[in-house]
Amino acid sequence: MERKEERSALCGGIISTCRAELCDLFPNLDAAFAGLSWKESGQRGFRADGDRVWYCPDDLIGLYARSPGAVRRGYLHMLLHWLFLHPYSDHADERLWDLACDISVENLIGEQKLGRISDDKTRNLPQDLREAAGSAEQVYEYLKEGRYDGSLEELEAAFAFDDHSLWRASAGQGSREKWERLLLSASGQKTGLGQRGRTPGGGEEAPPDEKSGEFDYRAYLRRFTFLREEIQLDPESFDYAWYQLGMERYGTMPLIEPLEYREVRRLEELVIAIDTSGSCTAETVGRFLAETYKILSSQENFFRKMKVYFIQCDCVIQDVTLITSREDWMDYAKKIRIQGRGGTDFTPVFDFVRKLREQRELKNLKALLYFTDGDGVYPSAPPDYETAFVLLQGSGHPELVPKWGRCLLL
């Protein structure tokens, strides 16, 4: 069992690393990469169904050990199939269509001439086939006319990466609309290759000017509060009649002092994460900080003894600060620095929270607030506490927030 868990953790690290590196190379595809999560399978090889990539752990680890670039290339290969809607095309010869799709995406990847992706598989293609490889449809017609040398088996061995057996079954399950949106999003962005800095981000900057928001977090967070006695004066339990009688009879000695505690409903634990990736502008991050300041600056939201983890994350966790009092936050807010500007992956935050709970550092966590533009890699399984992804109204990608997450718009 322990070896299986170690193998799963190793696979997760490989996938996260490859995803982060690809997002750095192709920042306009961040949202598209979020559209494919990875899931272990007992079958050999790799196959995608439009929502998940099913993979064999031994195959993934073995391929990465031989060539990390081959895993990055294969990941991008599978993504481009869905982004270009290859599984949704209906052709009489499915085998030729599958091969045409493989040749066209490999040709596109090869044209990028990127050293961090393994060798170009299309460099030995005949010139007329290379010219036709601008689209899968053109390659399909070329193959159907029999204008190629060698056998289909040789071409399939040279260009195939994943098994397309799930394409036909998945194409009718409503995922086409998702990939059409992701294609539109990717094609509409003007960012060039590699313009968001290193992956993970190594940038650090002062927070921009903050703009206050109108969202009522007190009303939202009240759903996760619980009742407990708090040491403080309780004016509602104070009886002025007895107080006045004591002052009249004994001078400076009132008969009843006000109670020094009262029952209040407040939060004790909370996790707040902000997305500091390259897809979030400095203005957006500034707004996230303003909202965080609003939450933590009000003592009415929390008990005096509180435990709030404030996390900055792009594709890795860049900074973690534990806030135990309002004074802690006020002091930290004066010297906060924004760290990140790399790719976007939400899973490190959830992995970090899981470890905190296993170590009993968090014992009663009810909610996590994640300020983001919604454009990133989400965990494949929902946590057992409520997660609210907080986006700015009119920007970002609320359509990418998974069903298990709550989407709040500022």
Coordinates of C-alpha atoms in Angstrom, one line a residue:
M1 CA 0.0 0.0 0.0
E2 CA 2.8 2.4 0.9
R3 CA 4.6 1.7 -2.4
K4 CA 1.3 2.4 -4.3
E5 CA 0.9 5.7 -2.5
E6 CA 4.5 6.7 -3.3
R7 CA 4.0 5.8 -6.9
S8 CA 0.8 7.9 -7.1
A9 CA 2.6 10.8 -5.5
L10 CA 5.5 10.5 -8.0
C11 CA 3.0 10.5 -10.9
G12 CA 1.3 13.6 -9.5
G13 CA 4.6 15.4 -9.3
I14 CA 5.4 14.5 -12.9
I15 CA 2.1 15.6 -14.2
S16 CA 2.2 18.9 -12.2
T17 CA 5.7 19.7 -13.4
C18 CA 4.9 19.0 -17.1
R19 CA 1.7 21.0 -16.9
A20 CA 3.5 23.9 -15.3
E21 CA 6.3 23.9 -17.9
L22 CA 3.8 23.7 -20.8
C23 CA 1.7 26.6 -19.3
D24 CA 4.9 28.6 -19.2
L25 CA 5.6 27.8 -22.9
F26 CA 2.0 28.3 -24.0
P27 CA 0.4 30.7 -21.5
N28 CA -2.7 31.2 -23.7
L29 CA -3.5 27.5 -23.1
D30 CA -3.8 27.7 -19.3
A31 CA -7.5 27.3 -19.4
A32 CA -7.3 24.4 -21.9
F33 CA -4.9 22.5 -19.7
A34 CA -7.4 22.9 -16.8
G35 CA -9.9 21.1 -19.0
L36 CA -8.1 17.8 -18.7
S37 CA -7.4 16.2 -15.3
W38 CA -5.4 13.0 -14.9
K39 CA -6.6 9.7 -13.5
E40 CA -4.8 6.5 -12.8
S41 CA -6.0 3.4 -14.8
G42 CA -5.2 -0.3 -14.8
Q43 CA -4.9 -0.3 -18.6
R44 CA -1.6 0.3 -20.3
G45 CA -0.9 3.5 -22.2
F46 CA -2.7 6.9 -22.3
R47 CA -6.3 7.7 -23.3
A48 CA -8.4 10.8 -22.9
D49 CA -12.2 11.2 -22.8
G50 CA -12.6 15.0 -22.9
D51 CA -12.5 15.4 -19.2
R52 CA -9.7 13.2 -18.0
V53 CA -6.5 11.6 -19.2
W54 CA -6.5 8.0 -18.1
Y55 CA -2.9 6.8 -17.7
C56 CA -0.9 3.8 -16.5
P57 CA 1.4 4.9 -13.7
D58 CA 4.2 2.5 -14.8
D59 CA 4.0 3.8 -18.3
L60 CA 4.1 7.4 -17.2
I61 CA 7.1 6.9 -14.8
G62 CA 9.0 4.8 -17.4
L63 CA 8.5 7.4 -20.2
Y64 CA 9.5 10.3 -18.0
A65 CA 12.6 8.5 -16.8
R66 CA 13.6 7.9 -20.5
S67 CA 12.6 11.4 -21.7
P68 CA 10.8 14.1 -19.8
G69 CA 10.4 16.0 -23.1
A70 CA 8.4 13.0 -24.5
V71 CA 5.9 13.3 -21.6
R72 CA 5.5 17.1 -22.2
R73 CA 5.1 16.4 -25.9
G74 CA 2.5 13.7 -25.3
Y75 CA 0.6 15.9 -22.9
L76 CA 0.4 18.6 -25.4
H77 CA -0.4 16.1 -28.2
M78 CA -3.5 14.9 -26.3
L79 CA -4.7 18.4 -25.4
L80 CA -4.5 19.6 -29.0
H81 CA -6.7 16.8 -30.1
W82 CA -9.5 18.0 -27.9
L83 CA -8.8 21.7 -28.5
F84 CA -9.1 21.2 -32.2
L85 CA -12.2 19.1 -31.8
H86 CA -10.7 16.1 -33.5
P87 CA -12.9 13.5 -31.5
Y88 CA -16.1 15.2 -32.8
S89 CA -15.5 14.7 -36.5
D90 CA -17.2 11.9 -38.3
H91 CA -15.2 10.1 -41.0
A92 CA -15.9 6.8 -42.7
D93 CA -12.3 5.5 -42.1
E94 CA -11.7 6.0 -38.4
R95 CA -8.2 4.5 -38.6
L96 CA -7.1 7.0 -41.2
W97 CA -8.8 9.9 -39.3
D98 CA -7.0 9.0 -36.1
L99 CA -3.7 8.9 -37.9
A100 CA -4.4 12.2 -39.7
C101 CA -5.1 13.8 -36.4
D102 CA -1.8 12.5 -34.9
I103 CA 0.2 13.7 -37.9
S104 CA -1.4 17.2 -37.8
V105 CA -0.8 17.9 -34.1
E106 CA 2.7 16.5 -34.3
N107 CA 3.4 18.8 -37.2
L108 CA 2.1 21.8 -35.2
I109 CA 4.2 20.9 -32.2
G110 CA 7.3 20.5 -34.4
E111 CA 6.8 23.9 -35.9
Q112 CA 7.3 25.5 -32.5
K113 CA 10.9 24.3 -32.4
L114 CA 11.0 24.2 -28.6
G115 CA 14.0 22.5 -26.9
R116 CA 12.0 21.5 -23.8
I117 CA 9.9 19.2 -26.0
S118 CA 11.4 16.1 -27.5
D119 CA 12.5 15.7 -31.1
D120 CA 10.3 16.7 -34.0
K121 CA 8.6 13.6 -35.3
T122 CA 7.6 15.2 -38.6
R123 CA 11.1 16.2 -39.8
N124 CA 11.3 13.2 -42.1
L125 CA 7.8 13.6 -43.6
P126 CA 7.6 14.0 -47.4
Q127 CA 7.3 17.7 -48.4
D128 CA 3.9 17.4 -49.9
L129 CA 2.6 15.6 -46.7
R130 CA 4.2 18.3 -44.5
E131 CA 2.4 21.0 -46.5
A132 CA -0.9 19.1 -46.1
A133 CA -0.3 18.7 -42.4
G134 CA -1.8 22.2 -41.7
S135 CA -5.0 20.5 -40.8
A136 CA -6.2 17.0 -40.0
E137 CA -8.8 17.2 -42.8
Q138 CA -6.0 17.8 -45.4
V139 CA -3.9 14.9 -44.0
Y140 CA -7.0 12.6 -44.1
E141 CA -7.6 13.3 -47.8
Y142 CA -3.8 12.8 -48.5
L143 CA -3.9 9.4 -46.7
K144 CA -7.2 8.4 -48.3
E145 CA -5.7 8.9 -51.7
G146 CA -2.8 6.6 -50.8
R147 CA -0.1 9.2 -51.6
Y148 CA 2.3 8.1 -48.9
D149 CA 5.3 5.7 -48.9
G150 CA 5.5 2.9 -46.3
S151 CA 2.7 1.3 -44.4
L152 CA 0.0 2.6 -42.1
E153 CA 1.6 0.7 -39.2
E154 CA 4.9 2.6 -39.7
L155 CA 3.1 5.9 -39.7
E156 CA 1.1 5.0 -36.6
A157 CA 4.2 3.9 -34.7
A158 CA 5.9 7.2 -35.6
F159 CA 3.1 9.6 -34.8
A160 CA 0.7 8.1 -32.3
F161 CA 0.9 8.8 -28.6
D162 CA -2.5 8.1 -27.0
D163 CA -5.2 5.5 -27.6
H164 CA -8.2 7.1 -29.3
S165 CA -10.7 4.4 -28.2
L166 CA -12.6 6.7 -25.9
W167 CA -13.1 9.4 -28.5
R168 CA -16.4 8.1 -30.0
A169 CA -18.0 7.3 -26.7
S170 CA -17.1 10.6 -25.2
A171 CA -18.0 12.8 -28.1
G172 CA -21.7 12.5 -27.5
Q173 CA -21.5 13.4 -23.8
G174 CA -21.8 17.2 -24.1
S175 CA -18.1 18.1 -23.7
R176 CA -17.9 19.6 -27.2
E177 CA -19.4 22.9 -25.9
K178 CA -16.6 23.1 -23.3
W179 CA -13.8 22.6 -25.8
E180 CA -15.4 25.1 -28.2
R181 CA -15.3 27.7 -25.3
L182 CA -11.7 26.8 -24.5
L183 CA -10.7 27.0 -28.2
L184 CA -12.3 30.5 -28.4
S185 CA -10.6 31.6 -25.2
A186 CA -7.2 30.4 -26.4
S187 CA -7.5 31.9 -29.8
G188 CA -8.8 35.2 -28.4
Q189 CA -5.8 35.8 -26.1
K190 CA -2.9 37.9 -27.5
T191 CA -0.2 36.7 -25.2
G192 CA 3.0 35.4 -26.9
L193 CA 5.0 32.3 -26.0
G194 CA 6.8 32.4 -22.6
Q195 CA 5.8 36.0 -21.7
R196 CA 4.8 35.2 -18.1
G197 CA 8.2 34.6 -16.6
R198 CA 9.7 31.4 -15.2
T199 CA 7.8 28.3 -14.1
P200 CA 7.2 28.3 -11.3
G201 CA 7.2 32.1 -11.1
G202 CA 10.2 33.7 -9.6
G203 CA 8.8 37.3 -9.6
E204 CA 8.3 39.4 -6.6
E205 CA 6.6 42.8 -6.5
A206 CA 5.0 45.2 -4.2
P207 CA 1.2 45.1 -4.1
P208 CA -0.5 47.6 -6.4
D209 CA -3.0 50.1 -5.1
E210 CA -5.9 48.4 -3.4
K211 CA -9.5 48.9 -4.4
S212 CA -12.2 48.1 -1.9
G213 CA -15.1 45.8 -2.9
E214 CA -18.7 45.6 -2.0
F215 CA -19.0 41.9 -1.3
D216 CA -20.5 41.1 2.1
Y217 CA -18.1 38.4 3.4
R218 CA -19.5 38.6 6.9
A219 CA -22.8 37.3 5.6
Y220 CA -21.2 34.5 3.6
L221 CA -18.8 33.4 6.3
R222 CA -21.6 33.3 8.9
R223 CA -22.6 30.0 7.4
F224 CA -19.4 28.4 8.8
T225 CA -19.4 30.0 12.3
F226 CA -20.2 28.2 15.5
L227 CA -21.2 29.4 19.0
R228 CA -18.6 29.8 21.7
E229 CA -18.0 31.9 24.8
E230 CA -15.6 34.8 24.1
I231 CA -13.9 36.8 26.9
Q232 CA -15.3 40.3 26.6
L233 CA -17.9 42.5 28.2
D234 CA -21.5 41.5 27.6
P235 CA -23.6 44.7 27.8
E236 CA -26.8 42.8 27.1
S237 CA -26.5 40.9 30.4
F238 CA -25.9 44.1 32.4
D239 CA -28.6 45.0 34.9
Y240 CA -28.6 48.7 35.5
A241 CA -31.2 48.6 38.3
W242 CA -28.9 46.5 40.6
Y243 CA -25.9 48.6 39.5
Q244 CA -27.7 51.8 40.5
L245 CA -28.9 50.4 43.8
G246 CA -25.3 49.4 44.8
M247 CA -24.0 52.8 43.8
E248 CA -26.6 54.6 45.9
R249 CA -26.1 52.5 49.0
Y250 CA -22.4 51.8 49.0
G251 CA -21.0 54.7 47.0
T252 CA -18.4 53.3 44.6
M253 CA -19.3 49.6 45.0
P254 CA -21.9 48.4 42.5
L255 CA -23.7 45.2 43.4
I256 CA -23.3 43.5 40.0
E257 CA -20.4 43.9 37.6
P258 CA -21.0 43.2 33.9
L259 CA -20.1 39.7 32.7
E260 CA -16.7 39.4 31.2
Y261 CA -17.7 36.9 28.6
R262 CA -20.5 36.4 26.1
E263 CA -21.6 33.8 23.6
V264 CA -20.8 34.7 20.0
R265 CA -20.9 33.1 16.6
R266 CA -17.6 33.4 14.8
L267 CA -15.0 31.6 12.7
E268 CA -11.9 30.0 14.3
E269 CA -10.2 28.5 11.2
L270 CA -10.0 29.6 7.5
V271 CA -7.7 29.3 4.5
I272 CA -7.4 32.2 2.1
A273 CA -5.4 31.6 -1.1
I274 CA -4.7 34.1 -3.8
D275 CA -3.7 33.3 -7.4
T276 CA -0.4 35.0 -8.2
S277 CA 0.1 33.4 -11.6
G278 CA 0.9 35.3 -14.8
S279 CA -2.7 35.1 -15.9
C280 CA -3.8 37.5 -13.1
T281 CA -2.9 41.1 -13.8
A282 CA -1.3 43.2 -11.1
E283 CA -4.6 45.1 -10.8
T284 CA -6.5 41.9 -10.2
V285 CA -4.0 40.7 -7.5
G286 CA -4.4 44.1 -5.9
R287 CA -8.1 43.6 -5.7
F288 CA -7.7 40.2 -4.2
L289 CA -5.5 41.7 -1.5
A290 CA -8.1 44.4 -0.8
E291 CA -10.7 41.7 -0.3
T292 CA -8.4 39.7 2.0
Y293 CA -7.7 42.9 4.0
K294 CA -11.4 43.5 4.4
I295 CA -12.0 39.9 5.7
L296 CA -9.1 39.8 8.2
S297 CA -9.2 43.4 9.4
S298 CA -12.6 42.9 11.0
Q299 CA -12.5 41.2 14.4
E300 CA -16.2 40.5 14.1
N301 CA -15.5 37.6 11.7
F302 CA -13.2 35.7 14.0
F303 CA -12.6 34.7 17.6
R304 CA -9.7 36.5 19.3
K305 CA -7.7 33.3 19.0
M306 CA -7.9 32.3 15.4
K307 CA -6.0 30.3 12.8
V308 CA -6.0 31.7 9.3
Y309 CA -3.6 30.5 6.6
F310 CA -2.9 33.1 3.9
I311 CA -1.3 31.4 0.9
Q312 CA 0.1 32.8 -2.3
C313 CA 0.3 30.3 -5.1
D314 CA 0.8 30.2 -8.9
C315 CA 1.7 26.6 -9.9
V316 CA 3.5 26.0 -6.6
I317 CA 3.0 27.5 -3.2
Q318 CA 5.1 30.7 -3.1
D319 CA 4.3 31.9 0.4
V320 CA 2.4 30.8 3.5
T321 CA 1.6 33.0 6.4
L322 CA -0.2 32.0 9.6
I323 CA -2.4 34.7 11.0
T324 CA -3.4 34.1 14.7
S325 CA -4.8 37.5 15.5
R326 CA -6.0 40.8 13.9
E327 CA -2.7 42.3 15.0
D328 CA -0.7 39.7 13.1
W329 CA -2.5 40.5 9.9
M330 CA -2.2 44.3 10.3
D331 CA 1.6 43.8 10.8
Y332 CA 2.0 41.4 7.9
A333 CA -0.1 43.6 5.5
K334 CA 2.4 46.4 5.9
K335 CA 5.3 44.3 4.4
I336 CA 3.5 41.9 2.1
R337 CA 5.2 41.1 -1.2
I338 CA 3.5 39.4 -4.2
Q339 CA 5.4 36.3 -5.3
G340 CA 4.8 34.1 -8.3
R341 CA 3.8 35.1 -11.9
G342 CA 4.3 31.6 -13.2
G343 CA 1.7 29.0 -14.5
T344 CA -1.6 28.3 -12.7
D345 CA -2.3 25.2 -10.7
F346 CA -4.8 25.1 -7.8
T347 CA -3.9 21.6 -6.5
P348 CA -0.8 22.6 -4.4
V349 CA -3.0 24.6 -2.1
F350 CA -5.4 21.7 -1.5
D351 CA -2.5 19.3 -1.0
F352 CA -1.0 21.7 1.6
V353 CA -4.4 22.0 3.4
R354 CA -4.7 18.2 3.4
K355 CA -1.3 17.9 5.1
L356 CA -2.2 20.5 7.7
R357 CA -5.3 18.5 8.6
E358 CA -3.4 15.3 8.8
Q359 CA -1.0 17.0 11.1
R360 CA -3.9 18.3 13.2
E361 CA -2.8 21.9 12.5
L362 CA -6.3 22.5 11.2
K363 CA -8.9 20.7 13.3
N364 CA -12.2 22.4 12.4
L365 CA -11.8 23.9 8.9
K366 CA -15.1 24.7 7.3
A367 CA -14.2 26.7 4.2
L368 CA -11.4 27.8 1.8
L369 CA -11.6 31.1 -0.2
Y370 CA -9.5 31.1 -3.4
F371 CA -9.2 34.4 -5.2
T372 CA -8.4 33.7 -8.8
D373 CA -9.4 34.3 -12.4
G374 CA -10.6 30.7 -12.6
D375 CA -8.1 29.8 -15.3
G376 CA -6.0 26.9 -14.0
V377 CA -5.7 23.2 -13.1
Y378 CA -8.3 22.1 -10.5
P379 CA -8.1 19.0 -8.2
S380 CA -9.9 16.0 -9.7
A381 CA -11.6 15.2 -6.5
P382 CA -13.6 17.6 -4.3
P383 CA -12.5 18.3 -0.7
D384 CA -14.8 17.7 2.3
Y385 CA -15.0 21.4 3.1
E386 CA -16.6 24.2 1.1
T387 CA -14.4 25.9 -1.4
A388 CA -15.3 29.2 -2.9
F389 CA -13.5 30.4 -6.0
V390 CA -13.8 34.2 -5.9
L391 CA -13.6 35.9 -9.3
L392 CA -14.0 39.5 -10.5
Q393 CA -17.3 40.2 -12.2
G394 CA -16.9 40.4 -16.0
S395 CA -13.5 38.8 -16.1
G396 CA -11.9 35.4 -15.7
H397 CA -13.4 32.1 -16.4
P398 CA -16.3 31.2 -14.1
E399 CA -17.3 28.5 -16.5
L400 CA -14.2 26.5 -15.6
V401 CA -15.0 26.3 -11.9
P402 CA -15.9 22.7 -11.2
K403 CA -19.4 21.8 -9.9
W404 CA -18.1 21.0 -6.5
G405 CA -16.7 24.5 -6.1
R406 CA -18.8 27.6 -5.2
C407 CA -18.2 30.5 -7.6
L408 CA -18.5 34.0 -6.1
L409 CA -18.4 37.1 -8.3
L410 CA -17.1 40.4 -7.0

